[in-house]
Tab-separated table of C-alpha atoms in Angstrom:
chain	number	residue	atom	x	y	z
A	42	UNK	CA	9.843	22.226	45.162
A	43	UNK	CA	12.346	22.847	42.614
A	44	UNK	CA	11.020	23.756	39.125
A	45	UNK	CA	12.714	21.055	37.094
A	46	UNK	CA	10.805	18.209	39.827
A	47	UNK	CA	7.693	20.814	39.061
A	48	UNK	CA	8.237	20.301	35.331
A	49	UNK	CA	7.772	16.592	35.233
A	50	UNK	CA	4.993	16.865	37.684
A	51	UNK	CA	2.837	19.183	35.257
A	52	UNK	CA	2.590	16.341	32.913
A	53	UNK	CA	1.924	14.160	34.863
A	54	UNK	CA	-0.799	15.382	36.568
A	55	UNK	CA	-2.477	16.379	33.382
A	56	UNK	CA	-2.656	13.113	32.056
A	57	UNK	CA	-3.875	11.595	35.335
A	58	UNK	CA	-6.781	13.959	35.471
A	59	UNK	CA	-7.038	13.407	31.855
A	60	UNK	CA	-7.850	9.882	32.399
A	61	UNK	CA	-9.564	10.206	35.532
A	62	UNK	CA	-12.004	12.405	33.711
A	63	UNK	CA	-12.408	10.000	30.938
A	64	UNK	CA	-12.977	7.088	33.421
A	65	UNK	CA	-15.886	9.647	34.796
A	66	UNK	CA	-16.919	10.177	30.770
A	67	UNK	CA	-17.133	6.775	30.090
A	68	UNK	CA	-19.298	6.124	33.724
A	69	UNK	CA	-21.999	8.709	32.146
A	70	UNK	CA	-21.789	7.155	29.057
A	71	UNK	CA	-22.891	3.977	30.268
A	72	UNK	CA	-19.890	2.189	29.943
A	73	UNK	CA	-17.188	0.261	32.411
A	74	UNK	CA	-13.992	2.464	32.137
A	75	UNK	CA	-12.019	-0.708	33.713
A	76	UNK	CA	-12.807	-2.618	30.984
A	77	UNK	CA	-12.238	0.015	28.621
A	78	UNK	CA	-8.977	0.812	30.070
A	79	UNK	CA	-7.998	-2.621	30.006
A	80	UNK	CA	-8.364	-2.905	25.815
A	81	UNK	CA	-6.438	0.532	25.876
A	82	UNK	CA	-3.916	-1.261	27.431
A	83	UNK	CA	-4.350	-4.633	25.248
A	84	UNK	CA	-4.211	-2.816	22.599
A	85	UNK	CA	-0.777	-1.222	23.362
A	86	UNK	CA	1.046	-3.655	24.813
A	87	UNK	CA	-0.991	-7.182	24.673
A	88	UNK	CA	1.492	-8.948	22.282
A	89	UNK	CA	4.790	-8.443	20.463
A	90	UNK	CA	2.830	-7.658	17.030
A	91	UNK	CA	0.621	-5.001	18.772
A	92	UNK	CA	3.977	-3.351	20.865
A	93	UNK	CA	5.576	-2.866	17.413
A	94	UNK	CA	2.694	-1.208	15.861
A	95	UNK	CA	2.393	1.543	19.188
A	96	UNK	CA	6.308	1.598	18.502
A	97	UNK	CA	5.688	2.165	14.649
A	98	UNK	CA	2.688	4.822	15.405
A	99	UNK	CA	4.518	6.776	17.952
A	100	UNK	CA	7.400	7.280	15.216
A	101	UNK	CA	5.829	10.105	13.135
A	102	UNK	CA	4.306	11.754	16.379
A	103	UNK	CA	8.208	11.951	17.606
A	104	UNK	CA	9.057	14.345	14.719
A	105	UNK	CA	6.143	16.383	14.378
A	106	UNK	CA	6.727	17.032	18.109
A	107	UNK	CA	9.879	17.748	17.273
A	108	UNK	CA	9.017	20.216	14.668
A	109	UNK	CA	6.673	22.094	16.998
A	110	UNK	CA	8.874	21.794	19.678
A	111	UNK	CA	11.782	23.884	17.780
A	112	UNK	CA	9.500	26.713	16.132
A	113	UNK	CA	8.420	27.486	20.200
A	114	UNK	CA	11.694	27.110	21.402
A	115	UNK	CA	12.777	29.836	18.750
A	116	UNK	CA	9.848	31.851	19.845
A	117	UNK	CA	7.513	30.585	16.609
A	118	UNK	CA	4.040	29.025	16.371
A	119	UNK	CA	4.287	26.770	13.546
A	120	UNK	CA	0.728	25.492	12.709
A	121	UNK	CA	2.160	24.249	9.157
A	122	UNK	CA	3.351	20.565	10.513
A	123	UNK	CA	0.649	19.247	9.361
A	124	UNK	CA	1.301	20.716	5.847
A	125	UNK	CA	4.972	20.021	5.886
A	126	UNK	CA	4.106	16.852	6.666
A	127	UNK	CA	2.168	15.873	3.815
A	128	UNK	CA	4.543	17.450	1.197
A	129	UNK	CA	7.457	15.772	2.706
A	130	UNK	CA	5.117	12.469	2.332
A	131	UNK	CA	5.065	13.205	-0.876
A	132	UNK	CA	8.220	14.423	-1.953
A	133	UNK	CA	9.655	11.334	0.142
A	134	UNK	CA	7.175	8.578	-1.681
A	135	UNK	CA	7.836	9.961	-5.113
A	136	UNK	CA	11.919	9.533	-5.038
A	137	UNK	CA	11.021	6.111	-4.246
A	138	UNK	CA	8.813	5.735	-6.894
A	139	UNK	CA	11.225	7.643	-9.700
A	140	UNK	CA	14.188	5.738	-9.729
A	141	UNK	CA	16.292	2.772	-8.531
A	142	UNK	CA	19.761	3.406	-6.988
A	143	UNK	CA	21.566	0.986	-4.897
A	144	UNK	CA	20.228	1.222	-1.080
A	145	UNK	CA	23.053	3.503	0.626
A	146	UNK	CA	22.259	6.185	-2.037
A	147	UNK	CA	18.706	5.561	-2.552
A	148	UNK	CA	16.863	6.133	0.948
A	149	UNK	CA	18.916	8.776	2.222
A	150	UNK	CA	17.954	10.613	-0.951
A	151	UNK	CA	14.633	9.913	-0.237
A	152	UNK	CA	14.960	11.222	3.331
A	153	UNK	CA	16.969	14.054	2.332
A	154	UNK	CA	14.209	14.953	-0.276
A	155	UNK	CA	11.366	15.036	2.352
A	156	UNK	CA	13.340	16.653	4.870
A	157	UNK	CA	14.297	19.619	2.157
A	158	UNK	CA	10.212	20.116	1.144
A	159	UNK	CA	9.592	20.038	4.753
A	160	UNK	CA	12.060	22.976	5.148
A	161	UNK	CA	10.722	24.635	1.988
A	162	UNK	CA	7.221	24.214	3.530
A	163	UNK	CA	8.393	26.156	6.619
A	164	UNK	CA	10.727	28.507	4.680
A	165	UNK	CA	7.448	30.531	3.161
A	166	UNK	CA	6.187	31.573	6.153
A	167	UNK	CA	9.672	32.324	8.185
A	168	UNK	CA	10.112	34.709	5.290
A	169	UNK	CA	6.760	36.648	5.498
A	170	UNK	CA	7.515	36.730	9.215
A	171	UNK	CA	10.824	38.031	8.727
A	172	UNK	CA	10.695	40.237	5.796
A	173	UNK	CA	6.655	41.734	6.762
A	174	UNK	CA	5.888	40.789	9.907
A	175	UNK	CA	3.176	38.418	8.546
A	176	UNK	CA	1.783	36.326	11.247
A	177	UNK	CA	3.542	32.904	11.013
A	178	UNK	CA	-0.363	31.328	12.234
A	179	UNK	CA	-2.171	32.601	9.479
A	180	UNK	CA	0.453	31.723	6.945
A	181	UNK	CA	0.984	28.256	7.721
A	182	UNK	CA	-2.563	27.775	8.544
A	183	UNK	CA	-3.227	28.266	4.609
A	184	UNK	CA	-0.301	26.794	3.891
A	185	UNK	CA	-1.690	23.408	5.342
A	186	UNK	CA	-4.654	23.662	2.601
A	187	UNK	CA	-2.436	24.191	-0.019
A	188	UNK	CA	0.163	21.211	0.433
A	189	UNK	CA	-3.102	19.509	1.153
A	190	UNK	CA	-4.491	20.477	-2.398
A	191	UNK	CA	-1.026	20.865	-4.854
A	192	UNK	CA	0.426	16.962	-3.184
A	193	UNK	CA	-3.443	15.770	-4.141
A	194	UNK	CA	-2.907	17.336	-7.363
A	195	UNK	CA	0.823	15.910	-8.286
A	196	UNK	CA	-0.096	12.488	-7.224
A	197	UNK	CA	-2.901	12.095	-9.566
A	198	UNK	CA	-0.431	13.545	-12.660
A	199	UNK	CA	2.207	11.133	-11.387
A	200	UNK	CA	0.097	8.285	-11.532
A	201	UNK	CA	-2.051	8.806	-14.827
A	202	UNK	CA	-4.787	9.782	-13.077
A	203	UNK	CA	-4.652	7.423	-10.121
A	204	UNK	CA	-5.390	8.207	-6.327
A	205	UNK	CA	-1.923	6.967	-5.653
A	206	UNK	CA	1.776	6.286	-6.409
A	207	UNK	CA	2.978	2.553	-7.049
A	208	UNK	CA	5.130	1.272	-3.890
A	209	UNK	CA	8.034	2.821	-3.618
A	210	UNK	CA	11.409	0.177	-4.523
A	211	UNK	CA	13.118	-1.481	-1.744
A	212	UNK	CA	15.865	0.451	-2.170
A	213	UNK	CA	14.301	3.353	-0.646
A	214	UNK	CA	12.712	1.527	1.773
A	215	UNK	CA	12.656	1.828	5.836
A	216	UNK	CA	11.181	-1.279	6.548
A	217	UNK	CA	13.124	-3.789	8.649
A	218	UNK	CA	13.341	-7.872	8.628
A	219	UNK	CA	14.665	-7.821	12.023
A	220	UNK	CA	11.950	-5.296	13.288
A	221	UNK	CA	9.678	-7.640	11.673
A	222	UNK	CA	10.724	-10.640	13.064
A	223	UNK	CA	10.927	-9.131	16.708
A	224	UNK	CA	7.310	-8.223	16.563
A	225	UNK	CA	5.388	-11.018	14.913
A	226	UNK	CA	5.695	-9.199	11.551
A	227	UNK	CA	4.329	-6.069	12.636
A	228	UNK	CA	4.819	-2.523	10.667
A	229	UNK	CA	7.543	-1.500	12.762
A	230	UNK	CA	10.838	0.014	10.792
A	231	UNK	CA	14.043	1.548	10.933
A	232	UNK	CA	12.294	5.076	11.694
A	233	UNK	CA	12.123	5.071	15.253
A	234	UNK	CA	15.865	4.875	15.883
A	235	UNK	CA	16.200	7.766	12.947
A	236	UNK	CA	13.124	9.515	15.030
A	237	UNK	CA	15.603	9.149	18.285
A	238	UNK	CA	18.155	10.731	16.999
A	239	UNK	CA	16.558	13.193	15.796
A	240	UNK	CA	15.145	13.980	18.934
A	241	UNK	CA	19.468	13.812	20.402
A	242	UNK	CA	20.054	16.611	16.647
A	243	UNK	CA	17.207	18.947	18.315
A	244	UNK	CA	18.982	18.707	21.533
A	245	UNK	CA	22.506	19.530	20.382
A	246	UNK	CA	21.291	22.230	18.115
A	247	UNK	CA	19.348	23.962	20.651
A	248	UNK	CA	21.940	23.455	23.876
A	249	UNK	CA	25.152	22.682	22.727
A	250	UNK	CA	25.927	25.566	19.514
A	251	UNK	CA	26.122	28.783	18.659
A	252	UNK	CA	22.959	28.929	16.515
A	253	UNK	CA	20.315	27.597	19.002
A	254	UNK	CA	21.392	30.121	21.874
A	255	UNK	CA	20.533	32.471	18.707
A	256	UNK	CA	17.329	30.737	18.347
A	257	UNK	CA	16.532	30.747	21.422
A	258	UNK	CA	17.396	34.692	22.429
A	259	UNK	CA	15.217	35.725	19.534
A	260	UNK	CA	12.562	34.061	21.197
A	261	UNK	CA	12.736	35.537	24.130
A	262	UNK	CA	13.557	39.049	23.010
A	263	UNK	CA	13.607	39.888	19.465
A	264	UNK	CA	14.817	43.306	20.202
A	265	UNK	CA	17.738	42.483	22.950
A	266	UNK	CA	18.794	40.456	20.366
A	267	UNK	CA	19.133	42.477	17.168
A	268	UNK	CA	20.938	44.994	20.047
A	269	UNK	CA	23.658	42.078	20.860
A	270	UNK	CA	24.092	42.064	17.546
A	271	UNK	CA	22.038	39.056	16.135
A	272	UNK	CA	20.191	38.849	12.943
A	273	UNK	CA	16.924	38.507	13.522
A	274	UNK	CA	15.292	38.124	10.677
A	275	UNK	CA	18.139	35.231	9.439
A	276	UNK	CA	16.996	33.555	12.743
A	277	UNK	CA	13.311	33.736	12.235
A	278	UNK	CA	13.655	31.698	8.727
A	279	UNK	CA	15.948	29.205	9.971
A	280	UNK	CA	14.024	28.363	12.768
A	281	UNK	CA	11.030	27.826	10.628
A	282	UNK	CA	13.511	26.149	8.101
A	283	UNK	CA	14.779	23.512	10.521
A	284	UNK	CA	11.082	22.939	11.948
A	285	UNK	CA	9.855	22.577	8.412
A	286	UNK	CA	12.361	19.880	8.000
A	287	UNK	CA	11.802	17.938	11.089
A	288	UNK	CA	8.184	17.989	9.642
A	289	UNK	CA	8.975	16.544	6.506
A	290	UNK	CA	10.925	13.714	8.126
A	291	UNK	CA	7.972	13.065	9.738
A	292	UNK	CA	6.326	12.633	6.363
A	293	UNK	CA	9.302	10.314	4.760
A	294	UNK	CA	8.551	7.836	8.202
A	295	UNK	CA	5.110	7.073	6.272
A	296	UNK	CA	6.094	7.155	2.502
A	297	UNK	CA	9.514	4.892	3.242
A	298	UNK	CA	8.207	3.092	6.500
A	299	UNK	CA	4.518	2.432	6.726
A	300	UNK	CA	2.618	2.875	3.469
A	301	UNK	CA	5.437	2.527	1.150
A	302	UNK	CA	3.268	4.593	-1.113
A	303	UNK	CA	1.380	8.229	-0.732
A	304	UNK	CA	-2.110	8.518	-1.576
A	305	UNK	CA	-4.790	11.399	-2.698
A	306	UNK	CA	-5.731	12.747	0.331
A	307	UNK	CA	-9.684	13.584	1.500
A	308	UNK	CA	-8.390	15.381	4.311
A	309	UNK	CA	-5.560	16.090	6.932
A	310	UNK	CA	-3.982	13.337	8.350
A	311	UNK	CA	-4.219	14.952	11.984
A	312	UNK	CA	-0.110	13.944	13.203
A	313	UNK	CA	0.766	17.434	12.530
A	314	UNK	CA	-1.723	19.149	14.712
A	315	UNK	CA	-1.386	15.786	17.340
A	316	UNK	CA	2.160	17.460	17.467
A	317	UNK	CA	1.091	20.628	19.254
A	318	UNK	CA	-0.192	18.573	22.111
A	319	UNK	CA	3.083	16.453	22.147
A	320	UNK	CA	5.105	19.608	22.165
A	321	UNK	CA	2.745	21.038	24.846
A	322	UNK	CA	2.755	18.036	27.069
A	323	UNK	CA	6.590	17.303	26.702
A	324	UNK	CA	6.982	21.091	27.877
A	325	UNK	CA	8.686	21.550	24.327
A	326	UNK	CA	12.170	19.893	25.605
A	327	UNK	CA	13.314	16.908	23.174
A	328	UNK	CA	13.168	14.374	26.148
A	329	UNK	CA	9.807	15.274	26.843
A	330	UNK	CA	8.612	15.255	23.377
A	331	UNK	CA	9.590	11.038	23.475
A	332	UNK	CA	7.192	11.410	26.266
A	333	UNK	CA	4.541	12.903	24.964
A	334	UNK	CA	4.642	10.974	21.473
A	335	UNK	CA	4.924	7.658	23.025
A	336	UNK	CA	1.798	8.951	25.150
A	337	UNK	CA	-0.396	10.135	21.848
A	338	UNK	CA	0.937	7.097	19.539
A	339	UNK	CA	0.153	4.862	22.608
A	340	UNK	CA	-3.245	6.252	22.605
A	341	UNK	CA	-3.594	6.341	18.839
A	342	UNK	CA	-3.139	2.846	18.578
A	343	UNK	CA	-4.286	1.323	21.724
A	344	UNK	CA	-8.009	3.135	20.932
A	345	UNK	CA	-8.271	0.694	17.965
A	346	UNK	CA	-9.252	-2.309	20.006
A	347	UNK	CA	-11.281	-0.506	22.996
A	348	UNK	CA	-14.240	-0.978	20.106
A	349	UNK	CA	-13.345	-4.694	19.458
A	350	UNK	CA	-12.856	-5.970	23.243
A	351	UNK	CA	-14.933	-3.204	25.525
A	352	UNK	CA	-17.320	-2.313	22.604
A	353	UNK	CA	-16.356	1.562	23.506
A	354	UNK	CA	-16.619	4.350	20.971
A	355	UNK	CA	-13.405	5.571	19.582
A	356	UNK	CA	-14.939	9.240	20.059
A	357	UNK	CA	-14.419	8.267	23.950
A	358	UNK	CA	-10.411	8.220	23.432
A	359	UNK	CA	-10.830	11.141	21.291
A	360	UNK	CA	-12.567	12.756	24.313
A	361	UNK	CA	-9.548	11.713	26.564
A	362	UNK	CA	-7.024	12.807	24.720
A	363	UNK	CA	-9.114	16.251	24.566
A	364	UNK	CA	-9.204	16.684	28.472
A	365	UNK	CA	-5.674	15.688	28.020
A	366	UNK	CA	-4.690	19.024	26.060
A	367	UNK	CA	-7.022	20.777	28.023
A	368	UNK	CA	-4.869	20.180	30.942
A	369	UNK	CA	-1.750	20.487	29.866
A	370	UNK	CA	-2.662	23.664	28.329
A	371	UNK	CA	-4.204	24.808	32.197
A	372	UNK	CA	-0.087	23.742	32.992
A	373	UNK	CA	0.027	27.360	34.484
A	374	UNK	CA	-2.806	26.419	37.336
A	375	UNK	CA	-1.575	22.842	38.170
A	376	UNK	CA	1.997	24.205	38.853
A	377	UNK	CA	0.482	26.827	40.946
A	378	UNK	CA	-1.579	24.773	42.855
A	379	UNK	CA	1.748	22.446	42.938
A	380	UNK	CA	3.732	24.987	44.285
A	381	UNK	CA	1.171	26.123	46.717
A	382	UNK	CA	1.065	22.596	48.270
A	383	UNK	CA	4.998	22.556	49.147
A	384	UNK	CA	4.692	25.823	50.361
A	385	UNK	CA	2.326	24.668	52.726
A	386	UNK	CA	4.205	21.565	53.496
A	387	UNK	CA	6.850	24.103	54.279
A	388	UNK	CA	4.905	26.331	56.557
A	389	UNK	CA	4.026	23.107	58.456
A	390	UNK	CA	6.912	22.046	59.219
């Protein structure tokens, strides 16, 4: 079996057990996983309206995938999406909010500005990692709490005391009459095709220059690389950097696309650590992040009517998704027992 066939089998498997063991779940729990399955599924794809709201949640789960998806290709654990995230949110919602500029200046300004608060997000840590060998975990860890607390904080001075911004001006905005129209007036916007290419920027970075074979040699061997000749340390930051910034888009697809505003925040909004698993389960290329984002936002979405139509808990999806990551992060023993299965198939024959 060759490994790129084993590589889409991983996956696979681990969200078939996933679900098989959240059919089982549901059984215990008293409750008919074929009907609950069937309002999963409803609730994804039962009508244009509800197809362009899985398309419009899946969106923000593609870059934060992304973003985790570079930082582990480079040979980084970046834990800060979720704070990146919310400051590019921010950052994002309040260019929309400050001025009015015709259109073509306005929302890539507002893009640009979340992307660059994203990449200052990430920038912190990639220089403590750099410059002291800081752990990049710890430090983005804390820095999640602190865009958490200091967005919170700015929102309420920006709106005389409010608990959020007004909407942002149409000039900045991502939403789409066509999208719209398609999908019976749904949320979807112009965000998943700037989510696609994204994922096609990650790609060409990464495969097809100079830089990502960088990237990618410091994270495999950080000192085989300084001996080629590489900097290290300049590597370390821009990967975090670049990460940061495919965070912060992440961010803008909610300030410019969903919400048109950003709000105080009680607590995290959960995409950025959702993007681990994506990044996990999409074996950290950019074609299998689309995978595993349209599987989470899919999920996301579709759990919102298993309560309405099955009268299932939304703690059962929760559980699902769970046994999910659990097996995609046991990838190591299903592509073992993979492998041993063609060998034996070999042997037989």
């Amino acid at each position: 079996m060759s490994n790129r066939v084993t590589n889409i089998l991983v996956p696979l498997v681990s969200v078939i057990l996933g679900l098989l063991v959240g059919a089982i779940i549901m059984l215990v729990s008293g409750y008919n996983p074929i009907t609950g399955y069937t309002a999963l599924w409803n609730g994804i794809f039962g009508d244009l309206y509800t197809i362009g709201e899985t398309l419009r949640q899946i969106t923000p789960y593609l870059l934060a995938g992304l973003a985790v998806a570079f930082a582990f290709r480079s040979g980084l654990f970046n834990i800060g999406v979720e704070g990146q995230l919310i400051v590019g949110w921010f950052a994002a919602a309040y260019v929309g909010v400050a001025v009015e500029l015709p259109k073509i200046i306005h929302l890539p300004l507002a893009i640009l500005a979340a992307a660059a608060a994203g990449a200052l997000w990430g920038f912190v840590p990639g220089l403590l990692k750099a410059k002291f060998r800081v752990h990049e975990v710890i430090v983005t860890i804390m820095m999640n709490y602190i865009a958490l607390h200091v967005t919170n904080a700015l929102i309420r001075t920006v709106s005389d005391g409010g608990d959020r911004t007004e909407l942002i001006f149409t000039s900045a905005s991502l939403r789409s009459e066509f999208f719209q129209n398609l999908t019976e007036f749904s949320r979807l916007h112009y965000g998943i095709l700037l989510a696609l290419i994204m994922v096609g920027v990650m790609w060409l970075i990464l495969e097809k220059t100079t830089l990502g074979y960088e990237l990618k040699a410091v994270g495999f061997n950080q000192n085989a690389s300084e001996y080629a000749g590489m900097n290290v340390n300049k590597n370390i930051i821009l990967a975090m950097v670049i990460s940061g910034a495919f965070a912060g888009l992440a961010g803008a697809m909610e300030a410019l696309g969903t919400f048109q505003y950003v709000s105080s925040k009680g607590g995290f909004t959960g995409i950025g650590f959702d993007g681990i698993a994506v990044a996990l389960l999409g074996m950290n290329t950019p074609l299998g992040v689309i995978f595993g984002a349209t599987l989470f936002g899919s999920l996301k979405y579709g759990a919102l009517n298993m309560p309405n139509e099955a009268n299932i808990p939304l703690e059962i999806v929760e559980i699902v998704i769970a046994v999910i990551i659990f097996f995609v992060a046991s990838g190591y023993i299903i592509r073992l027992l993979l492998l041993r299965a063609a060998n034996k198939k070999k042997e037989a024959k």
